[in-house]
Structure formats: C-alpha cells, structure tokens
Coordinates of C-alpha atoms and ligand atoms in Angstrom, one line a residue:
X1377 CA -28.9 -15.7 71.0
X1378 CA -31.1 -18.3 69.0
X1379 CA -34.2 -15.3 68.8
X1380 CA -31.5 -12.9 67.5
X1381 CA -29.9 -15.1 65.5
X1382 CA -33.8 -16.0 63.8
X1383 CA -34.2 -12.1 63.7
X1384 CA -32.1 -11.5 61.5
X1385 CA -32.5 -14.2 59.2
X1386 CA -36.3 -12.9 58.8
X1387 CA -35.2 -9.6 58.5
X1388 CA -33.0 -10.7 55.3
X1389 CA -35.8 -12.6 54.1
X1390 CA -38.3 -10.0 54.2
X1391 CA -35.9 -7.5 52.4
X1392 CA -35.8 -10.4 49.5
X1393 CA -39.2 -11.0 49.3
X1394 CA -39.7 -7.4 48.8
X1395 CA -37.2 -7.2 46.6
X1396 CA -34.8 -4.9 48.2
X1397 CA -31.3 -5.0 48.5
X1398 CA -28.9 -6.8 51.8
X1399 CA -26.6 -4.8 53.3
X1400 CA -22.8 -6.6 53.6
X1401 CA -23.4 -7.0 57.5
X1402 CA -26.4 -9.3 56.1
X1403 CA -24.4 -11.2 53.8
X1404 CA -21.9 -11.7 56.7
X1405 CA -24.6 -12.6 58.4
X1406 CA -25.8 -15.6 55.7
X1407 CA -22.3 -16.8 55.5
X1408 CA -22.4 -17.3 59.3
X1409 CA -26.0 -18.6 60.3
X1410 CA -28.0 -19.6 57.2
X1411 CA -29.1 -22.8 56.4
X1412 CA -28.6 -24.7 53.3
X1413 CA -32.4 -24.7 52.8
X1414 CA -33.3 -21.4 54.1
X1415 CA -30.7 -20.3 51.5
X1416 CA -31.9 -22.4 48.6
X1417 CA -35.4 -20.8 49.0
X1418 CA -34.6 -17.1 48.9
X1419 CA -31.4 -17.4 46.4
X1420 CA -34.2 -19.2 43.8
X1421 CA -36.6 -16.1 44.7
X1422 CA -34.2 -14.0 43.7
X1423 CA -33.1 -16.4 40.4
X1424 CA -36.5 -15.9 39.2
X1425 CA -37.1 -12.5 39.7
X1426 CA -33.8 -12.0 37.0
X1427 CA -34.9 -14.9 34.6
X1428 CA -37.9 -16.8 35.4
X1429 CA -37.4 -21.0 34.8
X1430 CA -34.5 -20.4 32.2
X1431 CA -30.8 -22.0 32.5
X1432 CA -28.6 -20.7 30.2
X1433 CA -26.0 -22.6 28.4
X1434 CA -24.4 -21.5 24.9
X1435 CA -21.8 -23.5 22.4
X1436 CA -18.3 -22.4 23.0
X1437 CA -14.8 -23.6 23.6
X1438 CA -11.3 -22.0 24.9
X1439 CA -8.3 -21.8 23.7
X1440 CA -5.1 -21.1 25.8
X1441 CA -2.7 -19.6 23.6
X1442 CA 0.4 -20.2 26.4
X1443 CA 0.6 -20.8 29.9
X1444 CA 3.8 -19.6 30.0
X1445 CA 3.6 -16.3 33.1
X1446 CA 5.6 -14.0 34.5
X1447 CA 3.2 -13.9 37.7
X1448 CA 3.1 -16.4 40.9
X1449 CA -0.1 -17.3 42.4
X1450 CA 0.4 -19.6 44.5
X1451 CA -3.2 -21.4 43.8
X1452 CA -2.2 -21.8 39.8
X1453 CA -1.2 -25.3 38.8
X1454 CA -0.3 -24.2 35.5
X1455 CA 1.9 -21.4 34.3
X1456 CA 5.7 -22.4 34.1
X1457 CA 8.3 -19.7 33.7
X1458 CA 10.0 -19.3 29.8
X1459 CA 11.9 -22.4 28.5
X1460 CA 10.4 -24.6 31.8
X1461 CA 9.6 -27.9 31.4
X1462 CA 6.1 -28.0 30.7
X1463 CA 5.7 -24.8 28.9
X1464 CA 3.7 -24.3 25.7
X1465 CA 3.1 -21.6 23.5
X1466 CA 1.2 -21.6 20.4
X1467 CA 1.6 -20.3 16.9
X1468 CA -0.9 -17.3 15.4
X1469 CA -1.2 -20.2 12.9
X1470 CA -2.0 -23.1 15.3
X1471 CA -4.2 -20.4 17.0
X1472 CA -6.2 -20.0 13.7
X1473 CA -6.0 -23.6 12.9
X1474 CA -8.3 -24.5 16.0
X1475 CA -10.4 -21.7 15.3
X1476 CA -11.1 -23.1 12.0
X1477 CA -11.5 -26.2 13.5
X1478 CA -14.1 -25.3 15.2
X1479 CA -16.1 -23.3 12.2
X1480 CA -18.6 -26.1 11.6
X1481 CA -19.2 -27.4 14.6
X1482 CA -21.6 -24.4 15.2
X1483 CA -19.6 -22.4 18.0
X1484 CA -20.7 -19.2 19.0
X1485 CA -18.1 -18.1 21.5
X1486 CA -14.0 -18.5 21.8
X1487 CA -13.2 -17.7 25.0
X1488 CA -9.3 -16.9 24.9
X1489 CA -7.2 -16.7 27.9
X1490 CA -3.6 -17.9 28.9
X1491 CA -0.8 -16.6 30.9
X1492 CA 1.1 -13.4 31.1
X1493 CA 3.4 -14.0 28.5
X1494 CA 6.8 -11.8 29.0
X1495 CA 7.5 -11.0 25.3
X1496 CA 4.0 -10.1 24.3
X1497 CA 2.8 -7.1 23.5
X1498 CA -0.4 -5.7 22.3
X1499 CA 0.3 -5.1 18.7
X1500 CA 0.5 -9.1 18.5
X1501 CA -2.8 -9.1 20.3
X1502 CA -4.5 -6.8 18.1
X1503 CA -3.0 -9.3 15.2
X1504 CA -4.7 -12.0 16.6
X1505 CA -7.9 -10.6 17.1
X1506 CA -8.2 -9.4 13.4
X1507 CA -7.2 -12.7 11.7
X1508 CA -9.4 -14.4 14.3
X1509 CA -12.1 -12.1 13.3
X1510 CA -11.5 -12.5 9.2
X1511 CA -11.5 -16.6 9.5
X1512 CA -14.9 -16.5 11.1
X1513 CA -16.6 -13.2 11.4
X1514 CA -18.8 -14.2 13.2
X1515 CA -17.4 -15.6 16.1
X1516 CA -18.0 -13.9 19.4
X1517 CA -14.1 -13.2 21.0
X1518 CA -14.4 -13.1 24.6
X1519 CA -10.8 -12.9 25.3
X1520 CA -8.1 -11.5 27.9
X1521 CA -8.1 -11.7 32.0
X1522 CA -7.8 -7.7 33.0
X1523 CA -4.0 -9.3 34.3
X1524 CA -3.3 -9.9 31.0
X1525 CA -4.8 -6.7 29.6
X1526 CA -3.1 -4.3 32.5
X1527 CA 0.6 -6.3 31.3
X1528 CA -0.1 -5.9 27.7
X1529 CA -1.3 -2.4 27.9
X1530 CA 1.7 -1.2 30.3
X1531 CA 4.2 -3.0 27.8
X1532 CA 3.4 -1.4 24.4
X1533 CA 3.1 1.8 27.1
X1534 CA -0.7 2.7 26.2
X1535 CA -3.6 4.1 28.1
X1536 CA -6.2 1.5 29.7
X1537 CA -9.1 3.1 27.2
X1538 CA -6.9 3.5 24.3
X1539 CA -5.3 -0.3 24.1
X1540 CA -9.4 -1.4 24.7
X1541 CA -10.6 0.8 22.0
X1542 CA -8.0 -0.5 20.3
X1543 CA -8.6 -4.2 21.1
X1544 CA -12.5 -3.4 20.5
X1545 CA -11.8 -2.0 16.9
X1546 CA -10.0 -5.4 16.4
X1547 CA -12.6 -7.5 17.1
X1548 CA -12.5 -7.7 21.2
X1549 CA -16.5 -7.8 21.6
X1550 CA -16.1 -9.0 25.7
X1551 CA -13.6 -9.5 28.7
X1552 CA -13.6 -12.9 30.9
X1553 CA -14.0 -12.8 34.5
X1554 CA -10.5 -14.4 35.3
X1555 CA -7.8 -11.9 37.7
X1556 CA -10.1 -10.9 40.4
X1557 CA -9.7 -13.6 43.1
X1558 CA -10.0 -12.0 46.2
X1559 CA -10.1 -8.2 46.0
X1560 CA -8.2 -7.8 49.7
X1561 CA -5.2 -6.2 49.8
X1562 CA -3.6 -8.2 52.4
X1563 CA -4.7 -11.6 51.3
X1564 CA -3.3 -10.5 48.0
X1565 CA -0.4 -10.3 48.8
X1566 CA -0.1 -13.9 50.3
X1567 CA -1.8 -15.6 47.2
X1568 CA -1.0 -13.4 43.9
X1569 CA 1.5 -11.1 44.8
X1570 CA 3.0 -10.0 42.3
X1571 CA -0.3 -10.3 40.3
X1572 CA -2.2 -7.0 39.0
X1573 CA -3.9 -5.2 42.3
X1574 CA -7.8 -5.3 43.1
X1575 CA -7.7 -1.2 42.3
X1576 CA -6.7 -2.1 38.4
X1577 CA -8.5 -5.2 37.8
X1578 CA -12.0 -2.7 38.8
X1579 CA -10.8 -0.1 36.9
X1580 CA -9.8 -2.2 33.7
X1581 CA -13.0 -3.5 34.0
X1582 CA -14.7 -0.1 34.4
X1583 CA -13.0 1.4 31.5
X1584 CA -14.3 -1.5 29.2
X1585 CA -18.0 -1.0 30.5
X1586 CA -17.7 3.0 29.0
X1587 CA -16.3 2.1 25.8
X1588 CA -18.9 -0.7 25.4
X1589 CA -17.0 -3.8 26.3
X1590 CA -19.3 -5.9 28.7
X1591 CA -17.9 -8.2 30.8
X1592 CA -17.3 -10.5 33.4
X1593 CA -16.3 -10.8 36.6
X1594 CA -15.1 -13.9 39.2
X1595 CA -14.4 -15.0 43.1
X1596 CA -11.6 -17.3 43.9
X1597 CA -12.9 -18.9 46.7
X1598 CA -12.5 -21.7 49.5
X1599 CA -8.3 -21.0 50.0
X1600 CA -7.6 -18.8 52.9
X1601 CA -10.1 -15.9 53.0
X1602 CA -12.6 -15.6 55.7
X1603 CA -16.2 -14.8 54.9
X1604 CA -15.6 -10.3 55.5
X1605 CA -13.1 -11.0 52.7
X1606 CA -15.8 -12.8 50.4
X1607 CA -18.6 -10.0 51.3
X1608 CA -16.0 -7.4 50.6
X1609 CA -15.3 -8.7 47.4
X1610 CA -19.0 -9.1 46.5
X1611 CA -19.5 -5.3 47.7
X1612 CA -17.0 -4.2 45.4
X1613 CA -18.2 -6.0 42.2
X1614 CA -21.8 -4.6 43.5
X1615 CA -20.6 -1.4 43.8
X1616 CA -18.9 -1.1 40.5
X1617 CA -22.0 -2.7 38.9
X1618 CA -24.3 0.2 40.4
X1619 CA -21.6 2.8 38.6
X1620 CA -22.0 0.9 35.0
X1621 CA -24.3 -2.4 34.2
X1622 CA -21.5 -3.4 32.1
X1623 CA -21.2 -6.9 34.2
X1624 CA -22.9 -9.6 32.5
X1625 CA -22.5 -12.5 35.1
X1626 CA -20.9 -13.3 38.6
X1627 CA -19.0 -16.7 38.6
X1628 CA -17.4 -18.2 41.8
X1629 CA -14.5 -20.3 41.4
X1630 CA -14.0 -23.0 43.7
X1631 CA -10.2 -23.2 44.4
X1632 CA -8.9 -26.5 43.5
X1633 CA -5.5 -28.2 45.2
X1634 CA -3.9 -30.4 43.0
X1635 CA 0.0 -29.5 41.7
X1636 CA 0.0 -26.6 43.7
X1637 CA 1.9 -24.5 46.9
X1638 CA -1.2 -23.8 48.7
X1639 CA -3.0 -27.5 48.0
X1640 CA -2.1 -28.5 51.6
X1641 CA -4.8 -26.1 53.0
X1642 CA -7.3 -29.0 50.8
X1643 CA -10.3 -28.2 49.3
X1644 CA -13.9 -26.8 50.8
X1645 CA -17.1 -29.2 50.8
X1646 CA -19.8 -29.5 48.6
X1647 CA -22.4 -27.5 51.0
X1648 CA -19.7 -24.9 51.0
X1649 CA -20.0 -24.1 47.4
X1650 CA -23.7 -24.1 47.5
X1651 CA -23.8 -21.7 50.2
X1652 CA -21.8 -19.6 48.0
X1653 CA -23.6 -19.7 45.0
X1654 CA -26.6 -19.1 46.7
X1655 CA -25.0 -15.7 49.1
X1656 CA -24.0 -14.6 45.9
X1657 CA -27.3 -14.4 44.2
X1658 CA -28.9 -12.6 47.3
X1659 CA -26.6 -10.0 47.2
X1660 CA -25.3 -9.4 44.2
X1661 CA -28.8 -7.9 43.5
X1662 CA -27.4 -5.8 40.5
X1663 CA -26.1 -8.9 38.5
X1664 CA -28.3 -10.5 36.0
X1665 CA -26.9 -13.4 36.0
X1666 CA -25.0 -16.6 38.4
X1667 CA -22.6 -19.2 36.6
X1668 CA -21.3 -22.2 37.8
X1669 CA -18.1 -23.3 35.9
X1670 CA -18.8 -26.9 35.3
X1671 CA -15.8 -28.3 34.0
X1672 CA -14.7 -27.0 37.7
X1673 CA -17.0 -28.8 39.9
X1674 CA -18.3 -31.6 37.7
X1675 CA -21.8 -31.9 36.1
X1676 CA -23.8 -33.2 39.5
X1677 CA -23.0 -30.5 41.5
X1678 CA -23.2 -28.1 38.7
X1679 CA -27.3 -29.6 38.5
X1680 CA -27.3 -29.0 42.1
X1681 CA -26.2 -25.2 42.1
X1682 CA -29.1 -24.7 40.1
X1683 CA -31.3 -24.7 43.1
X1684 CA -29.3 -22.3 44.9
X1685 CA -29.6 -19.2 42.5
X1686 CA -27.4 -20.4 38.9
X1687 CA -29.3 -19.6 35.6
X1688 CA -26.2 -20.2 33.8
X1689 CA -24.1 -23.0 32.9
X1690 CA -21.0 -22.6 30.9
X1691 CA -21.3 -24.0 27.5
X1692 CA -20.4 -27.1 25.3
X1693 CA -16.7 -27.1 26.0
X1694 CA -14.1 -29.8 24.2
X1695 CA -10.9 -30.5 25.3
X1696 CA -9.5 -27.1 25.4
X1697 CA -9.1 -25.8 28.6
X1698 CA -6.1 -26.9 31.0
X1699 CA -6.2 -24.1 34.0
X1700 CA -8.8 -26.3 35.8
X1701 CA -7.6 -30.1 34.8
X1702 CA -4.1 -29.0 35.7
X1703 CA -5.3 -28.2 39.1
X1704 CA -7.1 -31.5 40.1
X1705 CA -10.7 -30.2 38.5
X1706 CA -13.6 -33.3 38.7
X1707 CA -13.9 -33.2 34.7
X1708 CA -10.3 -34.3 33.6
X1709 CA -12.1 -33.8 29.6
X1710 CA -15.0 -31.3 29.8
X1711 CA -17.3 -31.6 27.4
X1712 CA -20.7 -32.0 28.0
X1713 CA -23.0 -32.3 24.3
X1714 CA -26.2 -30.3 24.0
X1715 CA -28.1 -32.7 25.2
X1716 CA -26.2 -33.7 27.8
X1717 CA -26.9 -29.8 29.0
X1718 CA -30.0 -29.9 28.2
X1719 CA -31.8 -33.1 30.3
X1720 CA -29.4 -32.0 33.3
X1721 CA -31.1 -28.4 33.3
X1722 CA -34.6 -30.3 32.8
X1723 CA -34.1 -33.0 35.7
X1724 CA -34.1 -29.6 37.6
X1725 CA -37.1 -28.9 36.3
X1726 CA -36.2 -25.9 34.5
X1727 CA -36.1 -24.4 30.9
X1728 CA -32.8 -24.9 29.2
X1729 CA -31.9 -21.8 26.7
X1730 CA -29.4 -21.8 24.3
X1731 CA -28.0 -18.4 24.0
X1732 CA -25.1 -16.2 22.7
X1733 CA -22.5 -14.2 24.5
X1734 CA -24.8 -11.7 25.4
X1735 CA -27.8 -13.8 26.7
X1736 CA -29.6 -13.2 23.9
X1737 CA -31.9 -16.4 23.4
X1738 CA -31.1 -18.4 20.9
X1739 CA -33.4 -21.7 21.3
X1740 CA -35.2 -22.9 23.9
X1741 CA -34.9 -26.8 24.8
Ligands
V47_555 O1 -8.3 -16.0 37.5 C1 -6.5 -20.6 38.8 C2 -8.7 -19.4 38.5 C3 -9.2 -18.1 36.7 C4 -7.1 -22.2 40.1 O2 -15.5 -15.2 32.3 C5 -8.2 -21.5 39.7 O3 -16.8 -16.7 31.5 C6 -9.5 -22.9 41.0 O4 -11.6 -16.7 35.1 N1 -8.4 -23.6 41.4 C7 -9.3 -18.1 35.2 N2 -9.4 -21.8 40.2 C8 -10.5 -18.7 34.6 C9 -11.7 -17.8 34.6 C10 -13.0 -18.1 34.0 C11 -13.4 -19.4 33.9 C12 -14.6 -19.8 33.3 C13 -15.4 -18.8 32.7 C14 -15.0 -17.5 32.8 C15 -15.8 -16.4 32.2 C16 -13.8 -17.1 33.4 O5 -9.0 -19.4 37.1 C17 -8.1 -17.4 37.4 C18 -8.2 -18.0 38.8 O6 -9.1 -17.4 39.6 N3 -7.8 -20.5 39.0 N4 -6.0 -21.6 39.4 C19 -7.2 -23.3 41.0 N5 -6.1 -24.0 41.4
SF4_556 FE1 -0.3 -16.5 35.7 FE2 -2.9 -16.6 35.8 FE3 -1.5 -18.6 36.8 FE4 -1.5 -16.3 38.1 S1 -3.3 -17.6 37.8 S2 0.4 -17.5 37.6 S3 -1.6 -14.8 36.4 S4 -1.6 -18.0 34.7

C-alpha cells in the first residue's frame, strides 16, 4: 500500500512541476496522504509560478452596515433576528460618517458586508453606493455577499445582470467572497439552510464576471464536511474560473466555534489549515491568487501560511469587522499597521507589495 500510496504522491508532483493541472481524485488524494512538507514544497512551486517572492497586502477596512438577517446558519455567531437584543443597524449617515472617517488615513478599499436585512431593497443599496462614491471617489467599493445580492435583487423583483449593472453604474467596482461555504447540497442543508443555494451563489458570481465585476470567492471549512465535499467545492470554483477569469483570489475560512449551534463540533488544528491552504493552491491552478484572512487565524499563523502557497494577506484592518470576533476569532481588534505587515511578510523572507483591489502594485516594501 505504502509504494501506491508514494505513486501517487510522485505522480502529483510531477504534474506540478510541469505545470499541469491535478485532477479532483488527486486533490482527494493530498487531503488524505500528503505531508505537511511534501505539501509546503509543491504549494510554494506553484505560489511562485503565479507571483514570484511577492505578498500582497493593501489598506482597507470593513464596515457592517447591520447584522440583523433573515437567514440561519448555524456556524454565524452574529446576525440576530429584527428588534433582538443585540441587533444593530446603521444610518446612511453613520455609514458615510465612517467612510469619511477613514478619507485621510490613506484607505484604498471599503469592504462592505452585513446581514440579509428584511426591509432592504436595492434602491437603498444603489443609494448607498452613490453617496459612498461622491464623499470619496476614489475609494474602491468592494461590497455585497452574492446572499445578499440574490435577496436584494429578488426583493426589488430585478434580473441578476440588471440589479449588477445597476449596482456597477452606482459605483459597485467588485463582489466579496462571503456566501459560498460549502457548495454541497446536502451539507447545505444542515449548516445554511435556508441560505441562497450553491447553483445561485455560481451564477451570481458568473453574471458579475460578464458585465465586468471581478470578484471573489471563499471555503467555509473545518465544520462537518469531509475532504470529497472540500475538492468538490474547489472543482466548482475551478470550473467556473475556466468559463470566465473574473475570480481574483481563493480565500479559505477557518470555521470558528464560539457563540454558536454547531461550536460543540470544536475547531480543526493548526496543520489542518495549512494543509488547506496549501491543497488549495495546487489545485486551484486557474486562481492567481491565495488569501489567508488574518484577523481569522491571527498574525503567526497567517506568517506561517505563507509557506504553504498564500501571496496575499488581507489588509490594514481597524476595528470594524465583528463576523469573526463575534465567533471566537484569535484577533479580538484586528489591526495590524503597515509595518507590522510588512516585517511579518519579510521574516518569511518574501517581498511585501502594497497593492489596490485589483493587485495592481502599489509599492514595494
Ligand atoms: O460567508 C461566518 C464566514 C463569511 C463564521 O472577499 C464564519 O476579500 C468562520 O466572506 N467561523 C463572510 N467563518 C466573510 C467573507 C470574507 C472575509 C474576508 C475577506 C473576504 C473577501 C471575504 O464569513 C461568511 C461565512 O463563510 N463565517 N461565521 C464562523 N463562525
Ligand atoms: Fe446571515 Fe451571513 Fe450569518 Fe448566514 S452567515 S445568518 S447569511 S449574516
């Protein structure tokens, strides 16, 4: 079994080194029998085939304009129903007050996202966007989960590509990875529910690609999927990406337990995650680029993943986002100053690049 088992593993490493693509019986494969090391090796092959020594970083914060959500996840520590205990919602104007806020502290990305708010409809969105976009024109808006956009959309009773042209001509310039959790069915329906199905949060995402909306895309990870769910879910985003290019970066999230109905499964290790980042870099061949979500899994770990395939660490947050502290996250206040960013990526012995939404460079460190 041990020669098969070695087989295989050379076989996978051969296909890297040429730089062909794994089939998902491969990646099943990885998930299985690889090593931590064997993994490291090919996933930083593969890292700097797509961007040489460069680690990304860029200067943004979030803002979640309500966590109040008609949905149920059973991993989220943080909606509340209307009038729970708990349950914010902000003004247009305290939205616009933070993004002034924000003007001179040289931001180059708001990152908007927040729960599925009942009463909400895309007229108030489009609203947003525009006196978002007249305080600071030139602030990148990467806003709105495709849950949020498939809610809004069905609400004000629009086409998928009409409410995004709409949002685009607004000021919408790209979509956040947030929705996609685990793309099977079945699992789906034990962990989201009720929550938008894998079928609309690809085609939401597909749409956006042809009108010109890049965006992102996510894994929920390390609750109760098996490793054919992971792989399928990685297929899927693979396959999509073959159709369009319009993904800019794959980011796993590491499912946290605190305050929530599933936190009795607990939490998976630290060699888990890195196995994951790395899997994720060998297959998702098509991706240019791997982020790991700090504020999620703290800054050590987040240096760490940068040996197994990350270029990309997500920016200089403050004190804005709550989806991750709310459910037990390491960072309770992530924020991490440039040149806190900058020696971590440079203890790896890599470049650090300061860049905007769209990986265009901005500085180099
Ligand atoms: O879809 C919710 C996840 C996502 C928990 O695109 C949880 O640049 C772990 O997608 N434990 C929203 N994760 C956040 C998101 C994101 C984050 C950073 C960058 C980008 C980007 C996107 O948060 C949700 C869900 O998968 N989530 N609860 C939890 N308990
Ligand atoms: Fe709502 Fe998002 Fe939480 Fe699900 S994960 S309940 S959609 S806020």
């Amino acid at each position: 079994m041990i020669g098969v088992q070695d087989n295989h593993l050379k076989k996978i490493e051969k296909s890297v080194a040429e730089g062909n693509r794994i089939e998902p019986d491969d990646g099943l494969y990885l998930y299985e029998f690889a090593g931590l090391g064997y993994l490291s090796r090919l996933s930083c092959q593969v890292k700097e085939r797509k961007s040489g020594k460069s680690v990304y970083f860029n200067r943004n914060f979030h803002i979640e304009p309500t966590n109040i959500c008609i949905h149920n996840c059973r991993f989220c520590s943080y909606s509340r129903k209307f009038n729970q205990p708990g349950s914010w919602e902000m003004s247009l104007d305290d939205i616009l007050l933070e993004i002034n806020q924000f003007k001179d502290l040289s931001a180059t990305e708001v990152h908007i996202v927040g729960g599925v708010h009942p009463h909400r409809t895309l007229d108030y969105y489009e609203n947003m966007l525009r006196q978002i976009r007249k305080l600071n024109p030139t602030l990148f808006i990467k806003a709105f989960t495709a849950v949020e956009l498939d809610f809004m959309f069905r609400k004000s009773q629009v086409s998928v590509e009409e409410g995004l042209i709409r949002l685009k001509s607004a000021g919408l310039d790209s979509i956040p990875g947030g929705g996609a959790e685990i793309f099977d069915e079945e699992l789906r329906k034990t962990i989201c529910p009720d929550k938008t199905d894998s079928v609309t949060w690809l085609a939401i995402h597909e749409s956006a690609h042809r009108i010109g909306i890049p965006t992102n895309a996510t894994m929920l990870y390390g609750h109760l999927e098996n490793y054919v769910q992971r792989i399928d879910h990685l297929n899927r985003l693979r396959q999509l990406q073959d159709r369009t290019g319009g993904f800019q970066v794959f980011i796993p999230l590491k499912y946290r337990k605190a305050n929530n109905s599933l936190g009795v499964i607990g939490e998976v290790s630290t060699i888990e995650d890195l196995r994951n980042y790395a899997i994720s870099r060998i297959f998702l061949d098509n991706f240019p680029h791997l982020k790991a979500y700090w504020p999620m899994i703290g800054k050590e770990i987040a240096g760490l993943s940068l040996s197994f395939g990350v270029d990309d660490l997500d920016g200089t947050i403050e004190d804005t986002t709550r989806i991750y502290s709310m459910a037990g996250a390491e960072d309770q206040n992530p924020a991490m100053t440039t040149e806190g960013l900058v020696s971590l990526i440079r203890s790896s012995g890599l470049e650090p690049v300061e860049r905007d939404t769209l990986y265009n460079t901005l500085k180099i460190y």
